[in-house]
GROMACS .gro file of C-alpha atoms in nm:
model
  436
    1MET     CA    1   0.132  -0.056   1.381
    2THR     CA    2   0.191   0.237   1.554
    3LYS     CA    3  -0.004   0.565   1.491
    4ARG     CA    4   0.249   0.775   1.354
    5ILE     CA    5   0.363   0.494   1.051
    6ARG     CA    6   0.188   0.427   0.763
    7PRO     CA    7   0.127   0.054   0.638
    8MET     CA    8   0.166   0.099   0.309
    9ALA     CA    9   0.455   0.363   0.322
   10LEU     CA   10   0.644   0.115   0.519
   11ALA     CA   11   0.650  -0.164   0.322
   12ILE     CA   12   0.693   0.013   0.037
   13TRP     CA   13   1.074   0.135   0.200
   14ILE     CA   14   1.153  -0.225   0.393
   15VAL     CA   15   1.085  -0.327  -0.008
   16PHE     CA   16   1.308  -0.107  -0.220
   17LEU     CA   17   1.544  -0.068   0.087
   18LEU     CA   18   1.574  -0.412   0.212
   19VAL     CA   19   1.419  -0.705   0.007
   20ILE     CA   20   1.502  -0.558  -0.355
   21PRO     CA   21   1.856  -0.473  -0.248
   22THR     CA   22   2.007  -0.803  -0.068
   23THR     CA   23   1.844  -1.016  -0.391
   24PRO     CA   24   2.153  -0.938  -0.531
   25VAL     CA   25   2.391  -1.028  -0.251
   26ILE     CA   26   2.194  -1.361  -0.157
   27LEU     CA   27   2.205  -1.486  -0.506
   28LEU     CA   28   2.645  -1.418  -0.516
   29HIS     CA   29   2.659  -1.566  -0.174
   30ALA     CA   30   2.491  -1.908  -0.340
   31THR     CA   31   2.683  -1.868  -0.654
   32MET     CA   32   3.059  -1.718  -0.605
   33ASP     CA   33   3.332  -1.977  -0.521
   34ALA     CA   34   3.407  -2.047  -0.206
   35PHE     CA   35   3.811  -1.914  -0.222
   36PHE     CA   36   3.677  -1.561  -0.239
   37ALA     CA   37   3.497  -1.604   0.112
   38PRO     CA   38   3.740  -1.329   0.288
   39LEU     CA   39   3.637  -1.093   0.046
   40LEU     CA   40   3.246  -1.099   0.012
   41PRO     CA   41   3.188  -0.830   0.297
   42ARG     CA   42   3.347  -0.542   0.126
   43VAL     CA   43   3.181  -0.722  -0.209
   44ASP     CA   44   2.855  -0.726  -0.057
   45ALA     CA   45   2.871  -0.373   0.029
   46GLY     CA   46   2.948  -0.274  -0.332
   47VAL     CA   47   2.660  -0.466  -0.464
   48LEU     CA   48   2.443  -0.280  -0.183
   49SER     CA   49   2.569  -0.002  -0.263
   50TYR     CA   50   2.491  -0.061  -0.706
   51ALA     CA   51   2.144  -0.193  -0.630
   52TRP     CA   52   2.041   0.105  -0.438
   53MET     CA   53   2.204   0.307  -0.753
   54LEU     CA   54   1.973   0.109  -0.958
   55LEU     CA   55   1.643   0.174  -0.766
   56ALA     CA   56   1.741   0.528  -0.756
   57VAL     CA   57   1.770   0.557  -1.080
   58TYR     CA   58   1.414   0.360  -1.089
   59LEU     CA   59   1.273   0.628  -0.894
   60SER     CA   60   1.420   0.847  -1.063
   61THR     CA   61   1.136   0.812  -1.348
   62ARG     CA   62   0.794   0.904  -1.102
   63PRO     CA   63   0.677   0.579  -1.124
   64HIS     CA   64   0.332   0.641  -1.131
   65TRP     CA   65   0.178   0.357  -0.960
   66LEU     CA   66   0.383   0.418  -0.668
   67ASP     CA   67   0.309   0.791  -0.679
   68ARG     CA   68  -0.075   0.711  -0.622
   69LEU     CA   69   0.036   0.464  -0.369
   70ILE     CA   70   0.258   0.713  -0.099
   71GLY     CA   71   0.284   1.023  -0.299
   72LEU     CA   72   0.536   1.152  -0.486
   73PRO     CA   73   0.709   1.358  -0.223
   74ALA     CA   74   0.796   1.007  -0.081
   75ILE     CA   75   0.907   0.905  -0.386
   76TYR     CA   76   1.173   1.185  -0.382
   77MET     CA   77   1.283   1.131  -0.029
   78MET     CA   78   1.330   0.761  -0.062
   79HIS     CA   79   1.554   0.874  -0.412
   80GLY     CA   80   1.764   1.117  -0.183
   81VAL     CA   81   1.768   0.832   0.087
   82LEU     CA   82   1.896   0.558  -0.133
   83GLY     CA   83   2.176   0.762  -0.313
   84MET     CA   84   2.300   0.849   0.049
   85ALA     CA   85   2.303   0.511   0.162
   86ALA     CA   86   2.441   0.364  -0.171
   87LEU     CA   87   2.718   0.623  -0.128
   88VAL     CA   88   2.807   0.505   0.256
   89LEU     CA   89   2.862   0.157   0.088
   90ALA     CA   90   3.050   0.239  -0.185
   91ILE     CA   91   3.302   0.379   0.075
   92VAL     CA   92   3.289   0.078   0.274
   93HIS     CA   93   3.344  -0.114  -0.067
   94ARG     CA   94   3.645   0.114  -0.157
   95ILE     CA   95   3.833   0.009   0.157
   96ASP     CA   96   4.134  -0.204   0.100
   97LEU     CA   97   3.951  -0.414  -0.164
   98PRO     CA   98   4.218  -0.432  -0.441
   99ALA     CA   99   4.169  -0.340  -0.801
  100TYR     CA  100   4.394  -0.252  -1.139
  101GLY     CA  101   4.359  -0.112  -1.446
  102SER     CA  102   4.041  -0.062  -1.593
  103ALA     CA  103   3.825  -0.171  -1.335
  104LYS     CA  104   4.010   0.044  -1.122
  105LEU     CA  105   3.926   0.340  -1.320
  106THR     CA  106   3.580   0.291  -1.382
  107GLY     CA  107   3.492   0.193  -1.008
  108GLU     CA  108   3.622   0.551  -0.892
  109VAL     CA  109   3.496   0.749  -1.196
  110GLY     CA  110   3.186   0.573  -1.029
  111PHE     CA  111   3.288   0.659  -0.677
  112TRP     CA  112   3.375   1.001  -0.756
  113THR     CA  113   3.021   1.090  -0.994
  114LEU     CA  114   2.832   0.978  -0.744
  115LEU     CA  115   2.971   1.162  -0.436
  116ALA     CA  116   2.958   1.500  -0.621
  117LEU     CA  117   2.594   1.346  -0.726
  118VAL     CA  118   2.478   1.333  -0.367
  119ILE     CA  119   2.636   1.682  -0.200
  120VAL     CA  120   2.509   1.872  -0.519
  121ALA     CA  121   2.166   1.717  -0.499
  122LEU     CA  122   2.149   1.751  -0.105
  123ILE     CA  123   2.184   2.128  -0.121
  124THR     CA  124   1.976   2.223  -0.456
  125MET     CA  125   1.694   1.971  -0.479
  126ALA     CA  126   1.646   1.800  -0.155
  127GLY     CA  127   1.390   2.014   0.007
  128TRP     CA  128   1.287   1.758   0.252
  129LEU     CA  129   1.623   1.811   0.418
  130SER     CA  130   1.713   2.175   0.357
  131SER     CA  131   1.359   2.248   0.519
  132ARG     CA  132   1.445   2.110   0.818
  133ILE     CA  133   1.831   2.208   0.823
  134PRO     CA  134   1.935   2.633   0.817
  135ALA     CA  135   2.240   2.587   0.757
  136VAL     CA  136   2.177   2.402   0.385
  137ALA     CA  137   1.872   2.630   0.307
  138ALA     CA  138   2.091   2.898   0.329
  139LEU     CA  139   2.371   2.736   0.142
  140ARG     CA  140   2.114   2.590  -0.098
  141ARG     CA  141   1.995   2.963  -0.185
  142LEU     CA  142   2.356   3.080  -0.210
  143ILE     CA  143   2.396   2.802  -0.525
  144GLU     CA  144   2.043   2.905  -0.622
  145ARG     CA  145   2.196   3.277  -0.772
  146VAL     CA  146   2.445   3.077  -0.977
  147VAL     CA  147   2.287   2.755  -1.081
  148SER     CA  148   1.953   2.726  -1.245
  149ARG     CA  149   1.732   2.446  -1.145
  150GLU     CA  150   1.703   2.373  -1.534
  151GLY     CA  151   2.106   2.356  -1.437
  152SER     CA  152   2.067   2.123  -1.111
  153VAL     CA  153   1.808   1.915  -1.300
  154TRP     CA  154   2.129   1.815  -1.553
  155LEU     CA  155   2.353   1.774  -1.271
  156HIS     CA  156   2.169   1.542  -1.130
  157ARG     CA  157   2.119   1.304  -1.425
  158LEU     CA  158   2.475   1.275  -1.332
  159LEU     CA  159   2.340   0.936  -1.144
  160LEU     CA  160   2.313   0.764  -1.499
  161ILE     CA  161   2.690   0.836  -1.526
  162ALA     CA  162   2.773   0.682  -1.222
  163VAL     CA  163   2.520   0.369  -1.267
  164ILE     CA  164   2.694   0.304  -1.584
  165ALA     CA  165   3.051   0.314  -1.474
  166VAL     CA  166   2.973   0.133  -1.174
  167GLY     CA  167   2.803  -0.163  -1.405
  168ILE     CA  168   3.159  -0.157  -1.599
  169HIS     CA  169   3.358  -0.172  -1.336
  170MET     CA  170   3.173  -0.484  -1.168
  171ASN     CA  171   3.213  -0.667  -1.525
  172LEU     CA  172   3.584  -0.529  -1.555
  173VAL     CA  173   3.663  -0.753  -1.197
  174TRP     CA  174   3.756  -1.096  -1.283
  175TYR     CA  175   3.612  -1.300  -1.021
  176ILE     CA  176   3.301  -1.164  -1.040
  177ALA     CA  177   3.270  -1.147  -1.404
  178GLU     CA  178   3.331  -1.517  -1.410
  179ASN     CA  179   3.030  -1.570  -1.208
  180THR     CA  180   2.800  -1.592  -1.468
  181VAL     CA  181   2.491  -1.662  -1.286
  182PHE     CA  182   2.533  -1.355  -1.069
  183ILE     CA  183   2.689  -1.084  -1.363
  184THR     CA  184   2.397  -1.202  -1.589
  185VAL     CA  185   2.104  -1.166  -1.375
  186THR     CA  186   2.286  -0.847  -1.290
  187ASN     CA  187   2.303  -0.734  -1.603
  188ILE     CA  188   2.008  -0.776  -1.717
  189CYS     CA  189   1.806  -0.588  -1.416
  190ALA     CA  190   2.072  -0.263  -1.485
  191VAL     CA  191   1.994  -0.279  -1.884
  192ALA     CA  192   1.639  -0.307  -1.796
  193ILE     CA  193   1.630  -0.037  -1.583
  194ILE     CA  194   1.847   0.216  -1.781
  195GLY     CA  195   1.610   0.112  -2.079
  196TRP     CA  196   1.359   0.215  -1.848
  197TYR     CA  197   1.483   0.560  -1.788
  198VAL     CA  198   1.553   0.665  -2.109
  199ILE     CA  199   1.245   0.549  -2.236
  200SER     CA  200   1.077   0.747  -1.919
  201LYS     CA  201   1.280   1.079  -2.025
  202LEU     CA  202   1.198   1.027  -2.382
  203ARG     CA  203   0.821   0.992  -2.326
  204GLU     CA  204   0.834   1.303  -2.120
  205ARG     CA  205   0.989   1.527  -2.361
  206PHE     CA  206   0.801   1.367  -2.670
  207GLY     CA  207   0.463   1.205  -2.502
  208ALA     CA  208   0.402   1.504  -2.274
  209ALA     CA  209   0.058   1.674  -2.354
  210HIS     CA  210   0.044   2.037  -2.569
  211GLY     CA  211  -0.165   2.279  -2.419
  212THR     CA  212  -0.177   2.673  -2.513
  213VAL     CA  213  -0.208   2.993  -2.184
  214LEU     CA  214  -0.490   3.180  -2.208
  215SER     CA  215  -0.382   3.463  -1.974
  216VAL     CA  216  -0.181   3.567  -1.678
  217THR     CA  217  -0.328   3.775  -1.406
  218ALA     CA  218  -0.193   3.894  -1.081
  219LEU     CA  219  -0.388   3.711  -0.831
  220SER     CA  220  -0.257   3.845  -0.470
  221GLY     CA  221   0.083   4.005  -0.385
  222ASP     CA  222   0.378   3.818  -0.558
  223THR     CA  223   0.096   3.566  -0.670
  224MET     CA  224  -0.036   3.478  -1.075
  225GLN     CA  225  -0.293   3.297  -1.165
  226VAL     CA  226  -0.224   3.163  -1.452
  227GLU     CA  227  -0.489   2.976  -1.669
  228MET     CA  228  -0.439   2.745  -1.923
  229VAL     CA  229  -0.641   2.490  -2.206
  230VAL     CA  230  -0.496   2.127  -2.282
  231PRO     CA  231  -0.723   1.930  -2.471
  232SER     CA  232  -0.571   1.591  -2.384
  233MET     CA  233  -0.582   1.614  -2.024
  234GLY     CA  234  -0.994   1.665  -2.034
  235ASP     CA  235  -1.090   1.509  -1.703
  236GLY     CA  236  -0.721   1.378  -1.705
  237TRP     CA  237  -0.664   1.446  -1.342
  238LEU     CA  238  -0.831   1.388  -0.994
  239GLU     CA  239  -0.915   1.679  -0.713
  240GLY     CA  240  -0.586   1.761  -0.561
  241ASP     CA  241  -0.386   1.630  -0.822
  242PHE     CA  242  -0.070   1.853  -0.958
  243VAL     CA  243   0.152   1.811  -1.276
  244PHE     CA  244   0.501   1.888  -1.417
  245LEU     CA  245   0.479   2.215  -1.666
  246ARG     CA  246   0.764   2.300  -1.906
  247PHE     CA  247   0.758   2.624  -2.138
  248PRO     CA  248   0.947   2.456  -2.425
  249SER     CA  249   0.998   2.861  -2.626
  250ILE     CA  250   1.091   3.026  -2.339
  251ARG     CA  251   1.467   3.032  -2.131
  252GLY     CA  252   1.501   2.893  -1.781
  253MET     CA  253   1.133   2.764  -1.809
  254ARG     CA  254   1.253   2.496  -2.007
  255SER     CA  255   1.259   2.174  -1.755
  256MET     CA  256   0.982   2.028  -1.515
  257HIS     CA  257   0.806   2.213  -1.240
  258PRO     CA  258   0.500   2.111  -1.037
  259PHE     CA  259   0.179   2.305  -0.968
  260SER     CA  260  -0.114   2.212  -0.866
  261MET     CA  261  -0.455   2.279  -1.061
  262VAL     CA  262  -0.684   2.536  -0.841
  263ASN     CA  263  -0.970   2.381  -1.054
  264ARG     CA  264  -1.141   2.046  -1.031
  265PRO     CA  265  -1.108   1.818  -1.361
  266ASN     CA  266  -1.339   1.953  -1.637
  267ALA     CA  267  -1.436   1.816  -2.010
  268ALA     CA  268  -1.238   2.086  -2.197
  269GLY     CA  269  -0.915   2.030  -2.003
  270LEU     CA  270  -0.886   2.391  -1.853
  271MET     CA  271  -0.645   2.405  -1.599
  272THR     CA  272  -0.588   2.689  -1.337
  273PHE     CA  273  -0.227   2.721  -1.161
  274ALA     CA  274  -0.168   2.976  -0.869
  275ILE     CA  275   0.199   3.043  -0.908
  276ARG     CA  276   0.402   3.208  -0.648
  277ALA     CA  277   0.735   3.357  -0.753
  278ASP     CA  278   0.981   3.214  -0.558
  279GLY     CA  279   1.194   3.081  -0.766
  280ASP     CA  280   1.404   3.148  -1.105
  281PHE     CA  281   1.132   2.930  -1.289
  282THR     CA  282   0.810   3.104  -1.101
  283ARG     CA  283   0.967   3.460  -1.122
  284LEU     CA  284   0.992   3.448  -1.511
  285VAL     CA  285   0.577   3.382  -1.472
  286SER     CA  286   0.470   3.758  -1.467
  287THR     CA  287   0.711   3.865  -1.728
  288ALA     CA  288   0.754   3.532  -1.986
  289LEU     CA  289   0.430   3.395  -2.002
  290SER     CA  290   0.152   3.580  -2.201
  291PRO     CA  291  -0.163   3.427  -2.380
  292GLY     CA  292  -0.034   3.186  -2.636
  293THR     CA  293   0.255   3.061  -2.494
  294SER     CA  294   0.256   2.700  -2.565
  295VAL     CA  295   0.314   2.460  -2.276
  296GLU     CA  296   0.379   2.076  -2.219
  297VAL     CA  297   0.245   1.906  -1.911
  298VAL     CA  298   0.320   1.575  -1.760
  299GLY     CA  299   0.151   1.429  -1.486
  300PRO     CA  300  -0.080   1.403  -1.296
  301TYR     CA  301   0.021   1.363  -0.924
  302GLY     CA  302  -0.112   1.310  -0.588
  303ARG     CA  303  -0.281   1.139  -0.349
  304TYR     CA  304  -0.535   1.395  -0.154
  305ARG     CA  305  -0.857   1.285  -0.373
  306ARG     CA  306  -0.755   0.914  -0.376
  307PHE     CA  307  -0.713   0.914   0.018
  308ILE     CA  308  -1.056   1.042   0.034
  309ASP     CA  309  -1.183   0.757  -0.191
  310GLY     CA  310  -1.007   0.460   0.027
  311HIS     CA  311  -1.190   0.630   0.343
  312ASN     CA  312  -1.529   0.595   0.157
  313ARG     CA  313  -1.470   0.225   0.039
  314ARG     CA  314  -1.323   0.099   0.375
  315SER     CA  315  -1.623   0.323   0.530
  316SER     CA  316  -1.877   0.138   0.281
  317SER     CA  317  -1.735  -0.186   0.302
  318ARG     CA  318  -1.765  -0.214   0.703
  319GLN     CA  319  -2.163  -0.100   0.646
  320CYS     CA  320  -2.145   0.134   1.003
  321VAL     CA  321  -2.174   0.494   1.046
  322GLU     CA  322  -1.853   0.654   1.129
  323SER     CA  323  -1.792   1.099   1.156
  324ARG     CA  324  -1.816   1.264   0.775
  325SER     CA  325  -1.585   1.491   0.903
  326ILE     CA  326  -1.273   1.636   0.734
  327VAL     CA  327  -1.091   1.898   0.873
  328VAL     CA  328  -0.870   2.115   0.644
  329TYR     CA  329  -0.551   2.282   0.769
  330ALA     CA  330  -0.379   2.511   0.503
  331GLY     CA  331  -0.124   2.792   0.504
  332GLY     CA  332  -0.097   3.029   0.199
  333ILE     CA  333  -0.022   2.896  -0.086
  334GLY     CA  334  -0.089   2.508   0.018
  335ILE     CA  335  -0.478   2.612  -0.013
  336THR     CA  336  -0.424   2.577  -0.401
  337PRO     CA  337  -0.459   2.184  -0.427
  338LEU     CA  338  -0.759   2.189  -0.137
  339LEU     CA  339  -0.997   2.380  -0.281
  340PRO     CA  340  -1.106   2.129  -0.559
  341VAL     CA  341  -1.068   1.852  -0.246
  342ILE     CA  342  -1.285   2.072  -0.022
  343GLN     CA  343  -1.551   2.121  -0.311
  344TYR     CA  344  -1.510   1.694  -0.383
  345ALA     CA  345  -1.564   1.643  -0.021
  346ASP     CA  346  -1.853   1.883   0.019
  347GLU     CA  347  -2.037   1.661  -0.222
  348LEU     CA  348  -1.959   1.384  -0.073
  349GLY     CA  349  -2.143   1.444   0.243
  350TYR     CA  350  -1.864   1.549   0.430
  351ASP     CA  351  -1.899   1.823   0.722
  352ILE     CA  352  -1.614   2.011   0.663
  353VAL     CA  353  -1.385   2.232   0.930
  354VAL     CA  354  -1.120   2.496   0.737
  355LEU     CA  355  -0.847   2.655   0.880
  356TYR     CA  356  -0.685   2.880   0.651
  357SER     CA  357  -0.346   3.092   0.756
  358ALA     CA  358  -0.118   3.326   0.563
  359ARG     CA  359   0.179   3.542   0.721
  360ALA     CA  360  -0.002   3.824   0.524
  361SER     CA  361  -0.346   3.927   0.408
  362GLU     CA  362  -0.232   3.902   0.028
  363GLY     CA  363  -0.165   3.530   0.083
  364LEU     CA  364  -0.463   3.415   0.148
  365LEU     CA  365  -0.572   3.353  -0.171
  366TYR     CA  366  -0.917   3.308  -0.336
  367HIS     CA  367  -1.009   3.425   0.028
  368ASP     CA  368  -1.390   3.565  -0.119
  369ASP     CA  369  -1.462   3.262  -0.307
  370ILE     CA  370  -1.392   3.039   0.007
  371LEU     CA  371  -1.584   3.284   0.234
  372GLN     CA  372  -1.899   3.264   0.010
  373TRP     CA  373  -1.866   2.899   0.034
  374ALA     CA  374  -1.890   2.836   0.368
  375ALA     CA  375  -2.139   3.063   0.357
  376ARG     CA  376  -2.360   2.885   0.085
  377THR     CA  377  -2.280   2.516   0.266
  378GLY     CA  378  -2.295   2.569   0.639
  379ASN     CA  379  -1.944   2.440   0.682
  380ARG     CA  380  -1.673   2.647   0.945
  381MET     CA  381  -1.414   2.814   0.825
  382GLN     CA  382  -1.150   3.034   1.011
  383LEU     CA  383  -0.903   3.298   0.788
  384ARG     CA  384  -0.664   3.405   0.968
  385VAL     CA  385  -0.288   3.612   0.925
  386GLY     CA  386  -0.041   3.519   1.099
  387ARG     CA  387  -0.049   3.107   1.269
  388PHE     CA  388  -0.308   2.963   1.487
  389SER     CA  389  -0.248   2.879   1.841
  390GLU     CA  390  -0.202   2.483   1.901
  391ARG     CA  391  -0.499   2.551   2.090
  392GLU     CA  392  -0.743   2.658   1.779
  393PHE     CA  393  -0.552   2.360   1.571
  394ALA     CA  394  -0.687   2.134   1.841
  395ASP     CA  395  -1.044   2.275   1.895
  396ALA     CA  396  -1.095   2.203   1.477
  397MET     CA  397  -1.045   1.860   1.562
  398ARG     CA  398  -1.371   1.580   1.557
  399GLN     CA  399  -1.388   1.236   1.629
  400GLY     CA  400  -1.295   1.038   1.355
  401ALA     CA  401  -1.235   1.254   1.137
  402LEU     CA  402  -1.001   1.288   0.821
  403TYR     CA  403  -0.762   1.542   0.825
  404VAL     CA  404  -0.591   1.710   0.505
  405ILE     CA  405  -0.265   1.965   0.506
  406GLY     CA  406  -0.134   2.200   0.253
  407GLY     CA  407   0.129   2.404   0.312
  408PRO     CA  408   0.449   2.506   0.405
  409GLU     CA  409   0.719   2.217   0.558
  410SER     CA  410   0.774   2.380   0.929
  411MET     CA  411   0.398   2.401   0.941
  412ARG     CA  412   0.299   2.047   0.802
  413ARG     CA  413   0.549   1.921   1.054
  414ASP     CA  414   0.372   2.093   1.350
  415ILE     CA  415   0.071   2.036   1.272
  416THR     CA  416   0.095   1.683   1.181
  417HIS     CA  417   0.308   1.600   1.553
  418MET     CA  418   0.021   1.773   1.696
  419LEU     CA  419  -0.254   1.554   1.584
  420ILE     CA  420  -0.072   1.196   1.630
  421ARG     CA  421  -0.014   1.388   2.035
  422HIS     CA  422  -0.420   1.377   1.992
  423GLY     CA  423  -0.419   1.031   1.891
  424VAL     CA  424  -0.526   1.091   1.556
  425ARG     CA  425  -0.384   0.742   1.336
  426ALA     CA  426  -0.097   0.841   1.065
  427VAL     CA  427  -0.321   0.662   0.843
  428ASP     CA  428  -0.601   0.943   0.880
  429ILE     CA  429  -0.397   1.256   0.799
  430CYS     CA  430  -0.252   1.325   0.447
  431TYR     CA  431  -0.075   1.590   0.304
  432GLU     CA  432   0.220   1.644  -0.008
  433PRO     CA  433   0.453   1.864   0.085
  434PHE     CA  434   0.608   2.013  -0.215
  435VAL     CA  435   0.988   2.023  -0.098
  436TRP     CA  436   1.230   1.913  -0.382
   0.00000   0.00000   0.00000
């Protein structure tokens, strides 16, 4: 395994991209009449496309077990890749493959809905793409002036319509419908996934944890600190986790939006968030929220603490002396999930090095608290307005250390590439980019 690839993430990608989708293709070949063999390559493309669409629907439910293995950002990226791959194979499937009447109509509805969805999603919701391509980022900002985040979320649910249309299309193609084994197994899987999607959305809508905003105060620059109490979340998250918040009584804040907790878990369910105004949802925080506002919480999600705990377990099982160092690279508001992680690692006895930078001084959040913590514990802390140089990043490295990153996507990529070049294994690096 190369230093760039996390074994668990690679295994999950193989399962979702290859193992699961090819299973119905193998079943189709095993049960299809030989008379239809000339059509199979294009039919295979359609079956694979449908399988990827169903898996994309499943991933959109944010399965908690998968988040704890590879992280929600990776799940969203996989969701987007599956959607694009499904579209490509749907185009292949349509080439010179005859269909008539209702079968053709439902197939066309499914295809054009999927095409529209992929275009809209890539521009408005796939931050992992817009963070890499400036033209897409510019187009995304332009569209966001017209279409709110809530509108984008609803457009994203067109995937379910596309899946249902393609499923009906498959059942109306006579030589597929007559293959009883294949169509029965496929329909059972489709109904199960769609049913799970509906259940998860109902659970999110009616089963969210309920809380109340306690205070909304200016923290620094355009960043607000929001404190709330959510009693059922008492000790219900881990250091470094994030949750999805919605404020049902406020127009423009009724869709779920992810935020990291600045504070550590506690029995009372007191939760603190630092929220920067950089979108239609977050810009309402300073004007629309006030003490007493009701909030709904879904989650938690995140991998920072599980990353540290996993390395602790492996270290203990080997019963050897290893470096007990954690190097933290943080940029701007990316420090928020890392503050409780730093405190947790300190309690475990790690030697901690923190490099924290921001474009302007007001972007260095909680800097007084961080400096006091460093002075009290003797850990190394460097604050900087402007970027650290690669030499400074490299100088902070420690033999056998763990590396935790939080900040803008461009910074995360640069630091990750630098660490890999210096021989750090991918399994010793943890980051959770908020790029959706």
